[in-house]
Short mmCIF file of C-alpha atoms (C1' of nucleotides) in Angstrom, two decimals:
data_model
loop_
_atom_site.label_atom_id
_atom_site.label_comp_id
_atom_site.label_asym_id
_atom_site.label_seq_id
_atom_site.Cartn_x
_atom_site.Cartn_y
_atom_site.Cartn_z
CA UNK A 1 39.54 197.18 150.35
CA UNK A 2 40.44 200.07 148.18
CA UNK A 3 43.00 202.52 150.13
CA UNK A 4 42.86 206.06 150.27
CA UNK A 5 43.42 207.57 146.30
CA UNK A 6 47.52 208.19 146.11
CA UNK A 7 49.56 210.42 145.18
CA UNK A 8 51.07 210.01 141.22
CA UNK A 9 54.17 210.16 143.58
CA UNK A 10 53.51 206.84 145.63
CA UNK A 11 52.25 205.25 142.72
CA UNK A 12 56.19 205.55 141.11
CA UNK A 13 57.57 203.98 143.74
CA UNK A 14 55.17 200.84 143.70
CA UNK A 15 55.81 200.33 140.66
CA UNK A 16 59.20 201.86 139.46
CA UNK A 17 59.55 199.29 135.93
CA UNK A 18 56.26 200.14 135.24
CA UNK A 19 55.09 204.41 135.20
CA UNK A 20 58.98 204.81 134.34
CA UNK A 21 58.42 204.69 131.32
CA UNK A 22 54.47 206.18 130.23
CA UNK A 23 53.84 210.48 129.38
CA UNK A 24 52.32 211.83 132.02
CA UNK A 25 48.87 212.15 130.50
CA UNK A 26 49.76 207.80 130.10
CA UNK A 27 50.25 208.24 133.94
CA UNK A 28 47.48 209.26 134.88
CA UNK A 29 45.54 207.49 133.50
CA UNK A 30 46.90 204.55 135.22
CA UNK A 31 46.54 206.77 138.86
CA UNK A 32 43.09 206.29 138.05
CA UNK A 33 42.95 202.52 137.35
CA UNK A 34 45.08 202.21 140.27
CA UNK A 35 43.89 200.12 143.54
CA UNK A 36 46.01 198.55 146.32
CA UNK A 37 44.66 195.69 148.03
CA UNK A 38 45.75 194.48 151.30
CA UNK A 39 46.12 190.30 151.99
CA UNK A 40 46.11 187.60 155.66
CA UNK A 41 49.29 185.16 155.86
CA UNK A 42 48.35 181.97 153.83
CA UNK A 43 45.12 183.95 151.68
CA UNK A 44 44.39 183.05 147.95
CA UNK A 45 45.26 185.72 145.98
CA UNK A 46 43.63 183.45 142.97
CA UNK A 47 42.73 181.03 141.92
CA UNK A 48 43.56 177.30 138.98
CA UNK A 49 40.69 178.59 136.65
CA UNK A 50 39.39 182.19 137.28
CA UNK A 51 39.49 184.61 134.32
CA UNK A 52 42.07 187.01 135.24
CA UNK A 53 41.17 190.69 135.21
CA UNK A 54 44.33 192.54 136.59
CA UNK A 55 47.52 193.10 136.34
CA UNK A 56 49.46 192.79 140.46
CA UNK A 57 52.28 194.13 141.57
CA UNK A 58 53.73 193.13 145.08
CA UNK A 59 54.53 195.96 147.22
CA UNK A 60 54.86 193.84 150.67
CA UNK A 61 54.96 190.04 151.25
CA UNK A 62 55.40 187.09 150.13
CA UNK A 63 53.22 185.57 147.48
CA UNK A 64 53.42 181.57 146.27
CA UNK A 65 52.38 181.09 142.92
CA UNK A 66 51.44 177.24 142.51
CA UNK A 67 49.09 174.45 140.61
CA UNK A 68 47.64 171.80 142.59
CA UNK A 69 48.95 167.68 140.55
CA UNK A 70 46.92 164.77 140.06
CA UNK A 71 46.83 163.36 143.94
CA UNK A 72 46.11 166.45 146.05
CA UNK A 73 50.25 167.26 145.21
CA UNK A 74 50.84 170.95 145.23
CA UNK A 75 54.23 171.86 143.10
CA UNK A 76 55.10 176.18 143.92
CA UNK A 77 55.40 176.79 140.74
CA UNK A 78 58.06 180.39 141.54
CA UNK A 79 57.38 182.24 144.14
CA UNK A 80 56.87 186.76 144.11
CA UNK A 81 58.96 189.09 145.30
CA UNK A 82 58.53 192.92 146.53
CA UNK A 83 57.74 195.29 143.43
CA UNK A 84 57.60 191.90 140.91
CA UNK A 85 54.49 191.60 139.10
CA UNK A 86 52.06 188.53 138.74
CA UNK A 87 48.91 187.81 137.29
CA UNK A 88 49.11 189.10 133.74
CA UNK A 89 50.16 185.80 132.04
CA UNK A 90 47.06 184.15 131.91
CA UNK A 91 44.67 187.04 130.82
CA UNK A 92 47.90 187.86 127.66
CA UNK A 93 47.37 184.48 126.43
CA UNK A 94 43.46 184.89 126.66
CA UNK A 95 42.48 182.03 129.09
CA UNK A 96 41.96 181.57 132.36
CA UNK A 97 45.17 180.80 134.74
CA UNK A 98 46.72 177.77 135.17
CA UNK A 99 48.06 177.90 138.82
CA UNK A 100 47.05 179.82 141.39
CA UNK A 101 48.73 182.16 143.71
CA UNK A 102 49.09 182.45 147.83
CA UNK A 103 50.01 185.21 150.53
CA UNK A 104 52.93 183.58 152.30
CA UNK A 105 52.66 185.83 154.85
CA UNK A 106 50.29 189.28 154.82
CA UNK A 107 50.99 191.46 152.13
CA UNK A 108 50.36 194.50 149.93
CA UNK A 109 49.09 194.19 146.61
CA UNK A 110 48.29 196.74 143.49
CA UNK A 111 46.16 196.01 141.11
CA UNK A 112 45.63 197.22 137.75
CA UNK A 113 42.62 196.24 134.84
CA UNK A 114 44.17 194.08 132.50
CA UNK A 115 42.05 196.17 129.98
CA UNK A 116 43.75 200.27 131.21
CA UNK A 117 47.31 197.76 130.36
CA UNK A 118 46.55 196.82 126.94
CA UNK A 119 46.03 199.95 126.14
CA UNK A 120 49.16 201.57 127.61
CA UNK A 121 49.79 198.57 125.21
CA UNK A 122 49.30 199.87 121.86
CA UNK A 123 50.69 202.85 122.29
CA UNK A 124 54.13 202.68 124.40
CA UNK A 125 56.98 200.37 122.95
CA UNK A 126 58.95 200.85 126.33
CA UNK A 127 55.75 199.31 128.33
CA UNK A 128 55.50 196.56 125.84
CA UNK A 129 59.43 195.40 125.73
CA UNK A 130 59.43 195.77 129.43
CA UNK A 131 56.88 192.67 129.33
CA UNK A 132 58.81 190.75 126.89
CA UNK A 133 61.95 190.57 128.56
CA UNK A 134 60.13 190.08 131.74
CA UNK A 135 58.27 187.55 130.02
CA UNK A 136 61.25 185.75 128.43
CA UNK A 137 63.32 185.79 131.84
CA UNK A 138 60.01 184.28 133.53
CA UNK A 139 59.97 181.44 130.19
CA UNK A 140 63.43 180.42 130.50
CA UNK A 141 63.81 180.26 134.44
CA UNK A 142 60.43 178.05 133.71
CA UNK A 143 63.29 176.13 131.17
CA UNK A 144 65.74 175.72 133.05
CA UNK A 145 63.27 174.38 135.98
CA UNK A 146 62.54 171.95 134.34
CA UNK A 147 65.01 170.46 134.17
CA UNK A 148 66.40 170.73 138.04
CA UNK A 149 62.77 169.21 138.98
CA UNK A 150 62.98 165.98 136.72
CA UNK A 151 67.10 165.20 136.56
CA UNK A 152 67.88 166.34 139.76
CA UNK A 153 67.47 164.46 142.90
CA UNK A 154 66.29 164.90 146.18
CA UNK A 155 69.90 165.59 147.77
CA UNK A 156 70.33 168.20 144.75
CA UNK A 157 66.69 170.22 144.43
CA UNK A 158 66.46 171.20 148.28
CA UNK A 159 70.07 172.30 148.22
CA UNK A 160 68.82 173.90 145.21
CA UNK A 161 65.64 175.11 146.67
CA UNK A 162 67.40 176.68 149.84
CA UNK A 163 70.29 178.32 147.50
CA UNK A 164 66.62 179.44 145.59
CA UNK A 165 65.49 181.80 148.59
CA UNK A 166 68.37 183.11 149.46
CA UNK A 167 68.62 185.03 146.69
CA UNK A 168 65.44 185.34 146.36
CA UNK A 169 64.49 186.66 149.72
CA UNK A 170 67.59 187.21 151.54
CA UNK A 171 69.39 186.37 153.90
CA UNK A 172 68.20 188.91 158.61
CA UNK A 173 71.15 190.33 159.80
CA UNK A 174 73.20 187.45 160.62
CA UNK A 175 74.29 187.13 157.60
CA UNK A 176 72.60 183.48 156.75
CA UNK A 177 69.37 182.73 158.42
CA UNK A 178 66.80 182.87 155.69
CA UNK A 179 65.10 185.59 156.12
CA UNK A 180 61.75 183.16 154.90
CA UNK A 181 60.45 180.77 157.73
CA UNK A 182 58.99 177.87 155.62
CA UNK A 183 56.73 174.69 155.98
CA UNK A 184 58.11 171.39 155.73
CA UNK A 185 54.59 171.29 153.59
CA UNK A 186 55.51 174.51 151.62
CA UNK A 187 59.49 173.80 151.39
CA UNK A 188 58.81 170.35 149.79
CA UNK A 189 56.24 171.39 146.97
CA UNK A 190 59.31 173.59 146.04
CA UNK A 191 61.46 170.67 146.06
CA UNK A 192 59.22 168.51 144.37
CA UNK A 193 59.27 166.20 146.70
CA UNK A 194 57.54 164.16 149.11
CA UNK A 195 57.81 166.35 153.48
CA UNK A 196 58.89 163.19 155.08
CA UNK A 197 62.11 163.42 152.91
CA UNK A 198 61.38 167.37 152.89
CA UNK A 199 62.18 166.43 156.35
CA UNK A 200 64.43 163.72 156.68
CA UNK A 201 67.35 165.60 153.39
CA UNK A 202 66.36 168.95 155.78
CA UNK A 203 67.59 167.48 159.04
CA UNK A 204 70.26 165.40 156.94
CA UNK A 205 72.42 168.70 155.84
CA UNK A 206 71.89 170.24 159.95
CA UNK A 207 74.26 166.95 160.88
CA UNK A 208 76.05 167.63 157.86
CA UNK A 209 76.45 171.50 158.70
CA UNK A 210 75.52 172.67 155.92
CA UNK A 211 72.46 174.73 157.29
CA UNK A 212 70.97 174.53 160.76
CA UNK A 213 67.61 174.33 161.37
CA UNK A 214 66.05 176.08 164.43
CA UNK A 215 61.51 174.88 164.09
CA UNK A 216 61.47 177.18 160.19
CA UNK A 217 63.99 179.38 161.14
CA UNK A 218 67.34 178.14 158.85
CA UNK A 219 70.71 179.17 158.38
CA UNK A 220 72.86 178.73 155.11
CA UNK A 221 76.23 177.45 157.17
CA UNK A 222 78.37 176.32 153.78
CA UNK A 223 76.85 177.88 150.49
CA UNK A 224 79.98 176.40 148.45
CA UNK A 225 78.97 172.43 149.66
CA UNK A 226 75.34 173.62 149.07
CA UNK A 227 75.86 174.77 145.53
CA UNK A 228 77.78 172.69 144.60
CA UNK A 229 75.42 169.59 146.11
CA UNK A 230 72.38 171.15 143.80
CA UNK A 231 75.35 171.39 140.70
CA UNK A 232 76.13 168.35 140.59
CA UNK A 233 71.82 167.16 141.60
CA UNK B 1 73.39 178.53 102.32
CA UNK B 2 71.26 182.18 102.11
CA UNK B 3 68.85 181.02 98.96
CA UNK B 4 67.76 182.97 95.95
CA UNK B 5 66.74 186.78 96.68
CA UNK B 6 62.37 186.13 97.51
CA UNK B 7 59.53 188.18 96.94
CA UNK B 8 57.73 190.06 99.35
CA UNK B 9 54.72 187.60 98.58
CA UNK B 10 56.93 184.79 98.94
CA UNK B 11 58.37 186.38 102.06
CA UNK B 12 54.96 186.79 103.07
CA UNK B 13 53.54 183.45 102.86
CA UNK B 14 56.17 181.82 105.33
CA UNK B 15 55.71 184.31 108.52
CA UNK B 16 52.41 185.78 108.19
CA UNK B 17 51.81 186.19 111.49
CA UNK B 18 55.31 188.60 111.72
CA UNK B 19 54.22 189.77 108.10
CA UNK B 20 51.15 191.18 108.23
CA UNK B 21 51.48 193.51 110.64
CA UNK B 22 53.77 196.04 109.28
CA UNK B 23 53.35 199.07 107.09
CA UNK B 24 55.48 198.88 103.22
CA UNK B 25 58.48 200.28 104.78
CA UNK B 26 58.73 197.53 107.43
CA UNK B 27 57.64 194.96 105.09
CA UNK B 28 60.78 195.89 102.31
CA UNK B 29 63.79 196.33 105.70
CA UNK B 30 62.42 192.98 106.72
CA UNK B 31 62.78 191.61 103.09
CA UNK B 32 66.09 193.62 103.09
CA UNK B 33 67.06 190.49 106.18
CA UNK B 34 65.01 187.41 105.73
CA UNK B 35 67.61 184.92 104.72
CA UNK B 36 66.50 181.51 103.91
CA UNK B 37 69.10 178.68 105.26
CA UNK B 38 68.50 173.61 105.05
CA UNK B 39 69.31 172.17 107.97
CA UNK B 40 70.40 167.93 107.59
CA UNK B 41 68.56 165.21 109.59
CA UNK B 42 69.72 165.68 113.37
CA UNK B 43 71.81 168.63 111.90
CA UNK B 44 72.42 170.88 115.84
CA UNK B 45 70.65 174.17 115.08
CA UNK B 46 71.97 176.22 117.70
CA UNK B 47 74.08 174.96 120.69
CA UNK B 48 73.01 175.81 124.85
CA UNK B 49 75.80 178.63 126.16
CA UNK B 50 76.01 180.15 122.85
CA UNK B 51 74.32 183.96 121.84
CA UNK B 52 71.16 184.13 120.28
CA UNK B 53 71.62 186.91 116.95
CA UNK B 54 68.82 185.36 115.32
CA UNK B 55 64.86 185.07 115.39
CA UNK B 56 64.37 181.63 113.31
CA UNK B 57 60.82 181.26 111.35
CA UNK B 58 60.40 177.06 110.67
CA UNK B 59 59.29 176.96 106.91
CA UNK B 60 59.41 173.06 107.20
CA UNK B 61 60.34 170.16 109.23
CA UNK B 62 60.23 169.26 113.25
CA UNK B 63 62.53 170.28 115.12
CA UNK B 64 62.94 169.44 119.10
CA UNK B 65 64.25 172.04 121.62
CA UNK B 66 66.92 170.04 124.05
CA UNK B 67 68.45 171.17 127.08
CA UNK B 68 71.20 168.47 128.72
CA UNK B 69 71.03 168.46 132.63
CA UNK B 70 72.78 166.38 134.54
CA UNK B 71 74.47 163.21 133.79
CA UNK B 72 74.61 163.33 130.04
CA UNK B 73 70.71 162.87 130.51
CA UNK B 74 68.68 164.75 128.26
CA UNK B 75 64.56 166.54 128.22
CA UNK B 76 63.35 167.90 125.67
CA UNK B 77 61.66 170.74 127.07
CA UNK B 78 59.05 170.93 123.36
CA UNK B 79 59.06 171.04 119.53
CA UNK B 80 58.45 172.53 116.94
CA UNK B 81 56.31 172.71 113.81
CA UNK B 82 55.29 174.79 110.70
CA UNK B 83 55.29 178.42 111.15
CA UNK B 84 56.42 179.12 114.13
CA UNK B 85 59.10 180.90 115.67
CA UNK B 86 61.66 179.70 117.88
CA UNK B 87 64.98 181.50 119.20
CA UNK B 88 64.29 184.44 119.98
CA UNK B 89 63.33 184.72 123.88
CA UNK B 90 66.92 184.23 125.00
CA UNK B 91 68.09 187.85 122.75
CA UNK B 92 64.73 189.68 124.81
CA UNK B 93 65.78 188.21 127.78
CA UNK B 94 69.55 189.28 127.22
CA UNK B 95 71.14 185.91 128.16
CA UNK B 96 73.11 182.99 126.02
CA UNK B 97 71.20 180.39 124.81
CA UNK B 98 70.16 178.41 128.31
CA UNK B 99 68.89 175.23 125.42
CA UNK B 100 69.46 174.00 121.68
CA UNK B 101 67.87 173.01 118.67
CA UNK B 102 68.21 170.68 116.63
CA UNK B 103 66.42 169.44 112.97
CA UNK B 104 64.23 166.11 113.95
CA UNK B 105 64.69 165.91 110.48
CA UNK B 106 65.49 168.18 107.09
CA UNK B 107 64.44 171.27 108.60
CA UNK B 108 64.49 174.89 106.15
CA UNK B 109 64.31 178.03 108.16
CA UNK B 110 64.20 181.51 107.78
CA UNK B 111 66.49 184.50 109.84
CA UNK B 112 65.91 187.10 110.84
CA UNK B 113 68.65 189.41 112.65
CA UNK B 114 66.76 189.93 116.04
CA UNK B 115 68.48 193.50 116.12
CA UNK B 116 65.53 193.96 112.87
CA UNK B 117 63.58 191.90 115.26
CA UNK B 118 64.08 195.30 117.67
CA UNK B 119 63.38 198.19 115.54
CA UNK B 120 60.45 196.97 113.84
CA UNK B 121 58.65 196.70 117.63
CA UNK B 122 59.51 199.71 118.51
CA UNK B 123 57.79 200.70 115.51
CA UNK B 124 54.99 198.82 116.20
CA UNK B 125 52.67 197.64 119.43
CA UNK B 126 51.13 194.87 117.09
CA UNK B 127 54.31 193.21 116.04
CA UNK B 128 54.92 193.56 120.36
CA UNK B 129 51.23 191.88 120.98
CA UNK B 130 52.17 188.96 118.63
CA UNK B 131 55.67 188.46 120.46
CA UNK B 132 53.67 189.19 124.37
CA UNK B 133 50.76 186.88 123.02
CA UNK B 134 53.15 183.65 122.30
CA UNK B 135 55.68 183.88 125.13
CA UNK B 136 52.39 183.64 127.53
CA UNK B 137 50.91 180.61 125.72
CA UNK B 138 54.80 179.60 125.66
CA UNK B 139 55.27 180.18 130.18
CA UNK B 140 51.25 178.79 130.46
CA UNK B 141 52.97 175.79 129.01
CA UNK B 142 55.38 175.92 130.31
CA UNK B 143 53.99 176.18 133.82
CA UNK B 144 51.89 172.85 133.37
CA UNK B 145 54.63 171.13 131.80
CA UNK B 146 56.50 171.16 134.38
CA UNK B 147 53.34 169.74 136.79
CA UNK B 148 53.42 167.03 134.31
CA UNK B 149 56.65 164.99 134.62
CA UNK B 150 57.46 165.62 137.77
CA UNK B 151 54.12 164.38 138.83
CA UNK B 152 52.41 162.06 136.49
CA UNK B 153 53.61 158.11 136.53
CA UNK B 154 55.28 156.94 133.49
CA UNK B 155 52.19 155.51 131.72
CA UNK B 156 50.92 159.05 132.04
CA UNK B 157 54.28 160.64 131.55
CA UNK B 158 53.94 158.87 127.88
CA UNK B 159 50.50 158.94 127.20
CA UNK B 160 50.80 162.10 126.88
CA UNK B 161 53.72 162.56 124.88
CA UNK B 162 51.78 160.85 122.32
CA UNK B 163 48.81 162.71 122.41
CA UNK B 164 50.23 165.65 121.79
CA UNK B 165 52.56 164.46 118.93
CA UNK B 166 49.39 163.95 117.75
CA UNK B 167 48.26 167.27 118.44
CA UNK B 168 51.56 169.46 117.45
CA UNK B 169 52.33 167.58 113.96
CA UNK B 170 49.39 165.53 112.72
CA UNK B 171 47.78 161.81 111.52
CA UNK B 172 48.93 160.67 108.28
CA UNK B 173 45.88 159.81 105.72
CA UNK B 174 44.89 157.21 107.89
CA UNK B 175 44.40 158.96 110.50
CA UNK B 176 45.54 157.28 113.10
CA UNK B 177 48.89 157.09 113.45
CA UNK B 178 50.95 159.99 114.00
CA UNK B 179 53.07 161.54 111.14
CA UNK B 180 57.07 161.95 113.14
CA UNK B 181 58.98 159.27 113.78
CA UNK B 182 60.71 159.59 117.23
CA UNK B 183 64.28 156.90 118.57
CA UNK B 184 62.58 155.27 121.24
CA UNK B 185 65.23 157.30 122.61
CA UNK B 186 63.61 160.45 122.01
CA UNK B 187 60.66 160.05 123.14
CA UNK B 188 62.42 158.98 126.58
CA UNK B 189 63.59 162.62 126.58
CA UNK B 190 60.23 163.79 125.62
CA UNK B 191 58.94 161.94 129.02
CA UNK B 192 61.33 162.45 130.80
CA UNK B 193 62.12 158.06 131.74
CA UNK B 194 65.09 156.51 130.62
CA UNK B 195 64.55 154.80 126.47
CA UNK B 196 64.09 151.28 128.53
CA UNK B 197 61.92 152.61 129.84
CA UNK B 198 60.13 153.95 126.59
CA UNK B 199 60.19 150.72 125.34
CA UNK B 200 58.67 149.17 127.84
CA UNK B 201 55.45 150.88 128.61
CA UNK B 202 55.22 151.30 124.73
CA UNK B 203 55.46 147.36 124.09
CA UNK B 204 52.64 147.57 127.17
CA UNK B 205 50.13 150.58 125.42
CA UNK B 206 50.87 148.23 122.81
CA UNK B 207 49.40 145.15 124.47
CA UNK B 208 46.23 146.97 125.77
CA UNK B 209 45.61 147.43 122.19
CA UNK B 210 45.55 151.00 122.95
CA UNK B 211 48.88 151.46 120.16
CA UNK B 212 49.90 149.75 117.68
CA UNK B 213 53.76 149.94 116.94
CA UNK B 214 55.88 149.07 113.83
CA UNK B 215 59.65 150.38 114.22
CA UNK B 216 59.48 153.80 114.00
CA UNK B 217 55.87 154.18 113.51
CA UNK B 218 52.74 154.44 115.80
CA UNK B 219 48.96 154.29 115.53
CA UNK B 220 46.69 155.88 117.68
CA UNK B 221 44.46 153.35 118.55
CA UNK B 222 42.41 153.88 121.11
CA UNK B 223 42.58 157.88 122.10
CA UNK B 224 40.60 158.57 124.75
CA UNK B 225 42.14 155.47 126.90
CA UNK B 226 45.67 157.16 126.47
CA UNK B 227 43.62 160.71 127.05
CA UNK B 228 42.62 159.44 130.66
CA UNK B 229 45.41 157.55 131.67
CA UNK B 230 47.73 161.57 130.91
CA UNK B 231 44.38 162.71 132.37
CA UNK B 232 45.18 160.78 135.67
CA UNK B 233 48.25 160.03 136.61
"C1'" DT C 1 42.78 176.32 180.61
"C1'" DT C 2 41.98 172.77 177.84
"C1'" DA C 3 41.16 170.23 173.86
"C1'" DT C 4 41.73 170.16 169.17
"C1'" DC C 5 44.13 170.72 165.25
"C1'" DT C 6 48.04 171.31 162.97
"C1'" DT C 7 52.76 170.00 162.09
"C1'" DT C 8 57.33 168.22 163.27
"C1'" DG C 9 60.07 163.83 163.63
"C1'" DT C 10 61.37 158.77 162.67
"C1'" DG C 11 61.30 154.41 161.95
"C1'" DC C 12 59.49 150.52 159.00
"C1'" DT C 13 57.59 149.54 153.99
"C1'" DT C 14 56.57 149.02 149.37
"C1'" DA C 15 56.27 150.60 144.45
"C1'" DA C 16 58.57 153.23 141.20
"C1'" DT C 17 62.61 153.48 137.65
"C1'" DA C 18 66.79 153.95 136.79
"C1'" DA C 19 70.43 151.02 135.95
"C1'" DC C 20 72.93 147.34 133.90
"C1'" DA C 21 73.64 143.55 130.40
"C1'" DC C 22 73.91 141.54 126.35
"C1'" DG C 23 71.31 139.34 122.61
"C1'" DG C 24 69.37 140.64 118.04
"C1'" DT C 25 68.01 144.48 114.11
"C1'" DT C 26 67.50 147.94 111.16
"C1'" DT C 27 71.07 152.01 109.68
"C1'" DT C 28 74.60 154.23 108.31
"C1'" DA C 29 78.73 155.05 106.09
"C1'" DT C 30 82.97 153.59 102.98
"C1'" DA D 1 79.04 145.28 99.10
"C1'" DT D 2 80.87 144.99 104.49
"C1'" DA D 3 82.00 146.56 108.66
"C1'" DA D 4 80.42 149.67 112.48
"C1'" DA D 5 77.18 151.88 115.08
"C1'" DA D 6 72.82 152.58 116.54
"C1'" DC D 7 68.81 151.93 118.43
"C1'" DC D 8 65.40 147.93 120.17
"C1'" DG D 9 64.27 144.62 122.57
"C1'" DT D 10 63.98 142.34 127.14
"C1'" DG D 11 65.30 140.35 131.14
"C1'" DT D 12 67.49 141.19 136.01
"C1'" DT D 13 68.94 143.87 139.75
"C1'" DA D 14 70.18 148.39 142.47
"C1'" DT D 15 68.76 152.93 143.92
"C1'" DT D 16 65.97 156.60 144.55
"C1'" DA D 17 61.77 157.96 146.86
"C1'" DA D 18 56.40 157.95 148.60
"C1'" DG D 19 52.88 155.73 151.18
"C1'" DC D 20 52.15 155.01 155.73
"C1'" DA D 21 51.94 154.91 160.94
"C1'" DC D 22 52.94 157.19 165.23
"C1'" DA D 23 54.26 160.60 168.54
"C1'" DA D 24 55.69 164.93 169.62
"C1'" DA D 25 55.28 168.52 170.00
"C1'" DG D 26 53.54 173.60 168.54
"C1'" DA D 27 49.41 176.56 167.55
"C1'" DT D 28 44.77 177.80 167.77
"C1'" DA D 29 40.40 177.92 169.32
"C1'" DA D 30 36.79 177.30 172.71
#
DNA sequence: TTATCTTTGTGCTTAATAACACGGTTTTAT
DNA sequence: ATAAAACCGTGTTATTAAGCACAAAGATAA
């Protein structure tokens, strides 16, 4: 699993935000505790209830953070893209994971023991500020999302998800095909609705010429209209 | 508004978590930047869209953090009790407030300029860890809450809110009357439902002898059953 | 290649919850 | 003290979204 020893330059490229504030001694220390792991499509990265041990940073691929609620329904809480950090919250809160994580597609993820991170934090306030900022941003997103998911109607929620996926993972060369190919079920779990309603609403959007669908390939045609639908709820 | 100069001992009692990690010089510095403000029942503490300037700590009273969504419906995101800190997230995230805050009842709140907090953070990693821990706990709660609010049914959501209010604000001497007296509308906004449904569901709980209601006074009679209702959704 | 499983799509039914209307009650303000 | 406003409770109706059944199309595996 663990790949060959990496040079500090290679590591620096993987985790620039974490690396940059460190002194040389701290960089050496971190490099000794740095490992890389590969995950297959749909593979579980961690489960709800497990004890967190590592900070993870996604180097390539796409990851979902989700939570299974009552009656087998799953809710995607957030998604992770390239160079984003995750899996550290529960450790800082001294809890087990309340969410699970899985790979949407094949992923490369680096692991750094949280004990190592905490040691670095104790001597580097700039690094501490990085986590404070990151957690603060995520908490703001969570607050917004709570209201969107509870108050918007189905069309608004799905429109929001489509815009969100475009903003997060971007589009292909044609400038409008979403780079992420999700199953209807994942799209539903992201938007807090049943799979049937995701399918139906997606078809409606296609009839209204807001998007085109070709299997899991979705092209955003009228982004402004989608934004409007998302906004009015 | 600003009360008479307080002694360091008095301040230490107000904000023990913040105070304890500081050196004497840092304590002196903080004391110079410490002010106290009173708010009346229902008074707004800050509004969505405003620029955050101060860390606040609730010294007495009860506060709601809420967000107005589509169609005038308001969602209570979290509530603050004695000795809890708030209003700092947006500053750390370099955003304006995405939520608003108001006093449920008369409140005393201390204000500390965020510039002062940031200065202290830069020289005190223990203080930084306090915020990292606090934000991590809150983010976990937000994740759990997202799933509860979206997936549980009305009865489950209201039961959860009642348990939550008991755990947060406690009960009176009789050991079962909730110490917080909320309007039906606030109870609805906490539980993501309309006011009529909060009223109806509350009545149902009363008929089922899970609670008794006397105006805004709510007694928890059968906590176990309520927990069960909350859990199964 | 064939068989099996998963995913997608469609129609119909049912359940859950919001919306509305209105009368009575309590609180607040003057 | 009195008027006005806000809040509470209840019945009725309308809307939204979930649930279910089933067929077709793709994907996966033996």
